[in-house]
PDB file of C-alpha atoms in Angstrom:
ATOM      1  CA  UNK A   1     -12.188   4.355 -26.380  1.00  0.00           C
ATOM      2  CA  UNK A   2     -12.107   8.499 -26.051  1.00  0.00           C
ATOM      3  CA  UNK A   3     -13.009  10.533 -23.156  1.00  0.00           C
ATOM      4  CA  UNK A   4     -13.053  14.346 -23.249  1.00  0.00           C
ATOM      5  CA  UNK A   5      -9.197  14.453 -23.339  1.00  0.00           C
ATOM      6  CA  UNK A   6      -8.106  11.502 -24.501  1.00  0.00           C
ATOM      7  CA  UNK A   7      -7.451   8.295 -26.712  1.00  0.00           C
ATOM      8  CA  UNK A   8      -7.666   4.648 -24.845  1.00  0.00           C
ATOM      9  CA  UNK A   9      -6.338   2.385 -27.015  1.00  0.00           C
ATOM     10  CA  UNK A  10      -4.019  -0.700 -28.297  1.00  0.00           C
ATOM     11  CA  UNK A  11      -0.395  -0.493 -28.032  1.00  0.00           C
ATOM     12  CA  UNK A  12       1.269   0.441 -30.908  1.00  0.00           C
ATOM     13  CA  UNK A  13       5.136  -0.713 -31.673  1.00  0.00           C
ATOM     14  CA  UNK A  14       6.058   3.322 -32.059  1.00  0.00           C
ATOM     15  CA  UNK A  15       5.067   3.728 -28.200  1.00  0.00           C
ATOM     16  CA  UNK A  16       8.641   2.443 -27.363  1.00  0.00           C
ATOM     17  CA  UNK A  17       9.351   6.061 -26.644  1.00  0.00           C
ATOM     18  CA  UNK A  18       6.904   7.028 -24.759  1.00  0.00           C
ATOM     19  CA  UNK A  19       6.827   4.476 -22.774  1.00  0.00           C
ATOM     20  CA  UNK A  20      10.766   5.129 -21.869  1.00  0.00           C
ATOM     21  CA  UNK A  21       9.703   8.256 -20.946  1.00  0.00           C
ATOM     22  CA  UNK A  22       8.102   7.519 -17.577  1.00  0.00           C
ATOM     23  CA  UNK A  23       9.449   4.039 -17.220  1.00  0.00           C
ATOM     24  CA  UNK A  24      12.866   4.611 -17.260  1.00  0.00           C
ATOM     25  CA  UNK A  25      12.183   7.081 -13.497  1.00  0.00           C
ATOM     26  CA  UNK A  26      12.844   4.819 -10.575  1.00  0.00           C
ATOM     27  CA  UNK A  27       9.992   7.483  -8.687  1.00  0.00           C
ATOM     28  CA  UNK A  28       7.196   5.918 -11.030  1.00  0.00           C
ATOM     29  CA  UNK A  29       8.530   2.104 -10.956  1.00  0.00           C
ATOM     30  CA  UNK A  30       9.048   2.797  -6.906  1.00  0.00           C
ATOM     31  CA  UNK A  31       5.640   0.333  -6.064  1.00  0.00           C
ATOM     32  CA  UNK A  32       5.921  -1.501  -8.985  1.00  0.00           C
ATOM     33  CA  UNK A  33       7.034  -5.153  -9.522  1.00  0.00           C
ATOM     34  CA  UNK A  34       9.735  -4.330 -11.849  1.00  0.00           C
ATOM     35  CA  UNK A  35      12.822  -2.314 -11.951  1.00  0.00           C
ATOM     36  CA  UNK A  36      13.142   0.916 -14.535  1.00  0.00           C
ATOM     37  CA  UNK A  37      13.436  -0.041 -17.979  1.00  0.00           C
ATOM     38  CA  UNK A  38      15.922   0.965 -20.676  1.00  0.00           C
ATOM     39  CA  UNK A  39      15.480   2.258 -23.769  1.00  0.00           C
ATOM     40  CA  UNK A  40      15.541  -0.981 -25.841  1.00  0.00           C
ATOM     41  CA  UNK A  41      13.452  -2.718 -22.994  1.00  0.00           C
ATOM     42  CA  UNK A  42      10.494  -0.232 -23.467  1.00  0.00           C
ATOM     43  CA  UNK A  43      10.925  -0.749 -27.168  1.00  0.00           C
ATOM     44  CA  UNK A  44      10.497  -4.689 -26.730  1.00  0.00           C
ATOM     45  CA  UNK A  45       7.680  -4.073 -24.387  1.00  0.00           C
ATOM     46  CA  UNK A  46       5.679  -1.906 -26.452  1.00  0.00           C
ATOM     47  CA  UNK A  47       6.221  -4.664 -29.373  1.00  0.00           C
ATOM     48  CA  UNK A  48       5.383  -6.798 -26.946  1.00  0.00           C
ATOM     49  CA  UNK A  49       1.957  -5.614 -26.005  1.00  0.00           C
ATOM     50  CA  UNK A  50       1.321  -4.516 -29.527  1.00  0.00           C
ATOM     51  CA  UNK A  51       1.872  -8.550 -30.936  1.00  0.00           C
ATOM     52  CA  UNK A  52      -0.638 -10.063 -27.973  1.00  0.00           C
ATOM     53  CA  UNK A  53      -3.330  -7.801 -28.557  1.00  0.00           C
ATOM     54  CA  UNK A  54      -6.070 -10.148 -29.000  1.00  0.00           C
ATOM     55  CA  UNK A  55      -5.360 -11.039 -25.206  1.00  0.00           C
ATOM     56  CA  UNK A  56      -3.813  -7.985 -24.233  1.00  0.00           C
ATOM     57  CA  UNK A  57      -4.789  -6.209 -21.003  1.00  0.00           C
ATOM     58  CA  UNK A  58      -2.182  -3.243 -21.615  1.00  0.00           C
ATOM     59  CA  UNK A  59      -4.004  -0.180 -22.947  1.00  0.00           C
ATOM     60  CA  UNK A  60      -2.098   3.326 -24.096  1.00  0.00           C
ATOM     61  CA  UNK A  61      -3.337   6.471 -22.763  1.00  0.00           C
ATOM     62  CA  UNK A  62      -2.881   9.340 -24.846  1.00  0.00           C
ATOM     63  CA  UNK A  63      -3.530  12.924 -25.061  1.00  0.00           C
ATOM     64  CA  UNK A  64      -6.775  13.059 -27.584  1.00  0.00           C
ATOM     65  CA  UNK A  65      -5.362  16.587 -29.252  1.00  0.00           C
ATOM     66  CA  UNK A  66      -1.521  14.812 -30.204  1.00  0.00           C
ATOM     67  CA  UNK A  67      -1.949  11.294 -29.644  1.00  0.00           C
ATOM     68  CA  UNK A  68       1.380  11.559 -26.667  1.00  0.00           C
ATOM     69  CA  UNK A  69       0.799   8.628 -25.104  1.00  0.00           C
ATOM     70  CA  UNK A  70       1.076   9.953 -21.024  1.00  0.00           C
ATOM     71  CA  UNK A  71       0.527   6.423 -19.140  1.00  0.00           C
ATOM     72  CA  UNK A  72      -1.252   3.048 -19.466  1.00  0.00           C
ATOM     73  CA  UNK A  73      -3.916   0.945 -17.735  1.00  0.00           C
ATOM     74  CA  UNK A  74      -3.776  -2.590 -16.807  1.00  0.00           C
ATOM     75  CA  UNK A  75      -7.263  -4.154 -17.307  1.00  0.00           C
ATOM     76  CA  UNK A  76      -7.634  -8.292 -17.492  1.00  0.00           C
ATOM     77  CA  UNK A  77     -10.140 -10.746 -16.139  1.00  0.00           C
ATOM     78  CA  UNK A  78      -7.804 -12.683 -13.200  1.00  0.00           C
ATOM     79  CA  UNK A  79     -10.448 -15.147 -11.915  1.00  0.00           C
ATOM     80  CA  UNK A  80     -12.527 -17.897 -13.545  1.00  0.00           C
ATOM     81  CA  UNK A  81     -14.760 -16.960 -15.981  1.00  0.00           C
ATOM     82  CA  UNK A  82     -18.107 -17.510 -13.930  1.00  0.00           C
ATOM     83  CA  UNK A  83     -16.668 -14.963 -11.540  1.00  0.00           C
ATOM     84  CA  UNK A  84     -16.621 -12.067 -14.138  1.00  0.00           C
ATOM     85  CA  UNK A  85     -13.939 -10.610 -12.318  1.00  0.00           C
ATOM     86  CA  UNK A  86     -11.245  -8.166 -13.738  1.00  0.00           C
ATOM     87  CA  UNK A  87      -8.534  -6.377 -12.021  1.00  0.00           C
ATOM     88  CA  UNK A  88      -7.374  -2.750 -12.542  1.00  0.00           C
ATOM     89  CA  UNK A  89      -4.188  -1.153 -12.673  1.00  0.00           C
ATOM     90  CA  UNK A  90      -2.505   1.983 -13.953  1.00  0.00           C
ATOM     91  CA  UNK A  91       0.864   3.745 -14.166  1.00  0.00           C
ATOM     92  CA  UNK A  92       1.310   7.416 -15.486  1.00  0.00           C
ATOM     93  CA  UNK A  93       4.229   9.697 -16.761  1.00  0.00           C
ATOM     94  CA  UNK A  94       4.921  12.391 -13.796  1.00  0.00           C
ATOM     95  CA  UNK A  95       4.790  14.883 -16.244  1.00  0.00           C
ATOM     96  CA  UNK A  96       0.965  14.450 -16.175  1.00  0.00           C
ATOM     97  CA  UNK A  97      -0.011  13.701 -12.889  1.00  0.00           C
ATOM     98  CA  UNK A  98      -2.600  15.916 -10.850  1.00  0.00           C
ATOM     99  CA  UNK A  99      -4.176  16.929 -14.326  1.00  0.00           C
ATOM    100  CA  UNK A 100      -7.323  14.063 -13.554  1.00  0.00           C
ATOM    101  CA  UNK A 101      -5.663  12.067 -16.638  1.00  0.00           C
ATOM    102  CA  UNK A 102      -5.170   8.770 -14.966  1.00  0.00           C
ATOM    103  CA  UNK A 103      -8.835   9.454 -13.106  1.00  0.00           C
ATOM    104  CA  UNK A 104     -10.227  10.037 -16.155  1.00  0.00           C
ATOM    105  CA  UNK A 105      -8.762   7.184 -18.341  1.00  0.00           C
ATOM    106  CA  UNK A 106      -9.269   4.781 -15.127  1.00  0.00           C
ATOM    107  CA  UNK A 107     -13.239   5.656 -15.159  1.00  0.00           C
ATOM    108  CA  UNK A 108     -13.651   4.961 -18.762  1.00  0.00           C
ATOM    109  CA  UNK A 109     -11.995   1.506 -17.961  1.00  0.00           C
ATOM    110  CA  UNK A 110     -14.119   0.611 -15.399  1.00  0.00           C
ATOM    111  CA  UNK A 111     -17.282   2.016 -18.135  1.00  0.00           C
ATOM    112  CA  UNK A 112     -16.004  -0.316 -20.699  1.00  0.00           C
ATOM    113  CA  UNK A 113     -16.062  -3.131 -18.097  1.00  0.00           C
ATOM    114  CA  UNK A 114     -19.052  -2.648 -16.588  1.00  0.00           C
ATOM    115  CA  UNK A 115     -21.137  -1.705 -19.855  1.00  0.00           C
ATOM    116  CA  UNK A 116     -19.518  -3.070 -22.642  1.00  0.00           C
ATOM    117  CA  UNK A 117     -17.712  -6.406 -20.837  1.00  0.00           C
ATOM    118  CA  UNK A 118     -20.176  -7.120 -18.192  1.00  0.00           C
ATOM    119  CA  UNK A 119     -18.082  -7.714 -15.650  1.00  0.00           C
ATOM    120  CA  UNK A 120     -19.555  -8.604 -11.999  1.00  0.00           C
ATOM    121  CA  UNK A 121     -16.878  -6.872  -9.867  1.00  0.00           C
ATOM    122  CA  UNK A 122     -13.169  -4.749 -10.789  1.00  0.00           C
ATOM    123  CA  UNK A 123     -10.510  -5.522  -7.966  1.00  0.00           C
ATOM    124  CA  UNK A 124      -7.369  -3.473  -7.740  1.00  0.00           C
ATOM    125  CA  UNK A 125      -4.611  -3.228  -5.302  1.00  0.00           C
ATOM    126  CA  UNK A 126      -2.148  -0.068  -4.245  1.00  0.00           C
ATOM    127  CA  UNK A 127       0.976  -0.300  -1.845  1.00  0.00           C
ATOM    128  CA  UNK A 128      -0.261   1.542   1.319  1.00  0.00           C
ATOM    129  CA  UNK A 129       2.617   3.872   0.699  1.00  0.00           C
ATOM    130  CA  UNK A 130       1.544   5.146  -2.686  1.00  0.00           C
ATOM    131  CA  UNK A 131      -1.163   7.670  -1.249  1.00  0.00           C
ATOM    132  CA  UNK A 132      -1.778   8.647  -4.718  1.00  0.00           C
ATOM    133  CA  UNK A 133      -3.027   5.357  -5.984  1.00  0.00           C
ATOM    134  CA  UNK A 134      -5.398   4.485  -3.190  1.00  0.00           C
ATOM    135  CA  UNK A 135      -6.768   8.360  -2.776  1.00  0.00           C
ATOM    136  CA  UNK A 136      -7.574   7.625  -7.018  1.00  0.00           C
ATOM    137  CA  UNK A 137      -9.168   4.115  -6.219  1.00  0.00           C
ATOM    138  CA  UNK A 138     -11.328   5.968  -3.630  1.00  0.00           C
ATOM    139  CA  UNK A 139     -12.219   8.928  -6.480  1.00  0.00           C
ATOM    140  CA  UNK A 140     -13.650   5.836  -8.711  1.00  0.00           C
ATOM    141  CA  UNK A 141     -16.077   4.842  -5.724  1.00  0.00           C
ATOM    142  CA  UNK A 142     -14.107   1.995  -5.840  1.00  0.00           C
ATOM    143  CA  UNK A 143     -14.226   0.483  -1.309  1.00  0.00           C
ATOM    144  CA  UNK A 144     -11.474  -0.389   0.925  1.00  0.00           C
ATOM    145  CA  UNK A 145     -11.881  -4.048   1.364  1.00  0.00           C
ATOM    146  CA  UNK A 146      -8.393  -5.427   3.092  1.00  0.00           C
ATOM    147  CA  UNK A 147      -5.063  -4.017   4.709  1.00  0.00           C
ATOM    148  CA  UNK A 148      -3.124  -6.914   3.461  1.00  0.00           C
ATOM    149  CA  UNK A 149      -0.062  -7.373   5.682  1.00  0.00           C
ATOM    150  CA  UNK A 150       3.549  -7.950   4.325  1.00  0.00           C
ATOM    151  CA  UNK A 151       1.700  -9.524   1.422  1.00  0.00           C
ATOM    152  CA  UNK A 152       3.835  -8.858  -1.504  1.00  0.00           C
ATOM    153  CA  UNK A 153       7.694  -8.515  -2.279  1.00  0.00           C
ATOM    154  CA  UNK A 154       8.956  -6.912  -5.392  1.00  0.00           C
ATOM    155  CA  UNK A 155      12.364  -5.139  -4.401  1.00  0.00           C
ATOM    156  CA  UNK A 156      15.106  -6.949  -2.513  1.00  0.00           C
ATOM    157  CA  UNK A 157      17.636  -5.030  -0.304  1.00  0.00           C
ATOM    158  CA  UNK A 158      21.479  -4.714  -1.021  1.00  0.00           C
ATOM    159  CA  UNK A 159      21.700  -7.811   1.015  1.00  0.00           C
ATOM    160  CA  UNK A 160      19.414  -9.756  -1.066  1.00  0.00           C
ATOM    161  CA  UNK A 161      16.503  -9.846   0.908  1.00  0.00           C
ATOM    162  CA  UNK A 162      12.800  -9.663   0.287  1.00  0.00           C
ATOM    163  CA  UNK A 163      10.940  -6.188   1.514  1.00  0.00           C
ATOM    164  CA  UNK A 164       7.997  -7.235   1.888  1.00  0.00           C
ATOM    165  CA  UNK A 165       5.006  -4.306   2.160  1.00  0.00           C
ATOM    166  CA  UNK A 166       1.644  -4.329   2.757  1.00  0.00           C
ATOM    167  CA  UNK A 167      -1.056  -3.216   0.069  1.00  0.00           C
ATOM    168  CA  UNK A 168      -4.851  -2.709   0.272  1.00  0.00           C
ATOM    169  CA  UNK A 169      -7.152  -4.216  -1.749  1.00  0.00           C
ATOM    170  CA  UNK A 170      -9.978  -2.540  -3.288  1.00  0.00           C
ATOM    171  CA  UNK A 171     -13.033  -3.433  -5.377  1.00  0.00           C
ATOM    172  CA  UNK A 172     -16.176  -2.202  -7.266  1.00  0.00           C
ATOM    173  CA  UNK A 173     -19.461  -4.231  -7.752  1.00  0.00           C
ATOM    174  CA  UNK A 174     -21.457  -3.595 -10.873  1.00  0.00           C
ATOM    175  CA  UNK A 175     -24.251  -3.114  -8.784  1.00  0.00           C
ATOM    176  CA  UNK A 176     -22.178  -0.371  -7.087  1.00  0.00           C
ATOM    177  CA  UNK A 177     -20.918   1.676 -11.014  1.00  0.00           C
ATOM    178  CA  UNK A 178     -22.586   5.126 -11.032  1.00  0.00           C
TER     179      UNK A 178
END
């Protein structure tokens, strides 16, 4: 899939590196459900999402004029097939944030869906904290549906404990896609 700037597309084994690039920050893995990755864990996980491409929801997102892969997008059907429902998710090198990449890439996405998949409705969620996120779900036209309370625990304290946070929940309706 292009857009004006860039490449959407399969994982490729050689996007190890890339993918180390913004993985490896514990600022972009911060509202994530994973801790940072090393070097030979991005390499596995871009093998990884390379080998289960014929049910992969990971897609690269690369710079059109180089083919630098700057971030992916998350994009997989999560309820039962009569509900045509697909959830959304993204995560972006810092190096390219506020350039209207991960807007750009993330409207495409929801294109493909909508047009090409024929999906009914695109969910995604953001940690309340992570202004960015939500403010980008809001660019898509995608609606506020829930303030989820202490809904979800990734990190643990030195102690060993859950943190739990609270997330909102948004979604788009076909009916609703520009």
């Amino acid at each position: 899939m292009d857009t004006e700037r860039l490449v959407i597309r399969r994982f490729v084994p050689e996007d190890g590196e890339d993918l180390y690039q913004y993985l490896s920050l514990p600022e972009v893995v911060l509202y994530e459900p994973y801790p940072v990755f090393s070097k030979e864990d991005c390499f596995r996980e871009a093998l990884r999402r390379y080998e289960e491409k014929d049910n992969n929801a990971f897609w690269a997102v690369c710079l059109k004029h180089n083919n630098k892969m700057i971030g992916h997008l998350y994009f997989k059907q999560v309820e039962l097939e009569h509900f045509m429902t697909w959830t959304l998710g993204y995560v972006f090198n810092p190096n390219y944030y506020s350039q209207g990449y991960a807007t750009e890439s993330a409207r495409r996405i929801l294109q493909y869906g909508f047009e090409e998949l024929h999906c009914h409705r695109i969910i995604a969620g953001a940690d309340i904290r992570n202004t960015a996120s939500w403010r980008l779900l809001e660019r898509l036209g995608m609606r506020r549906e829930a303030h989820m309370l202490q809904n979800a625990t990734f990190k643990r304290t030195e102690d060993g404990e859950p943190i739990w946070v609270d997330s909102y929940h948004y979604a788009i309706l076909a009916s609703e896609w520009m």
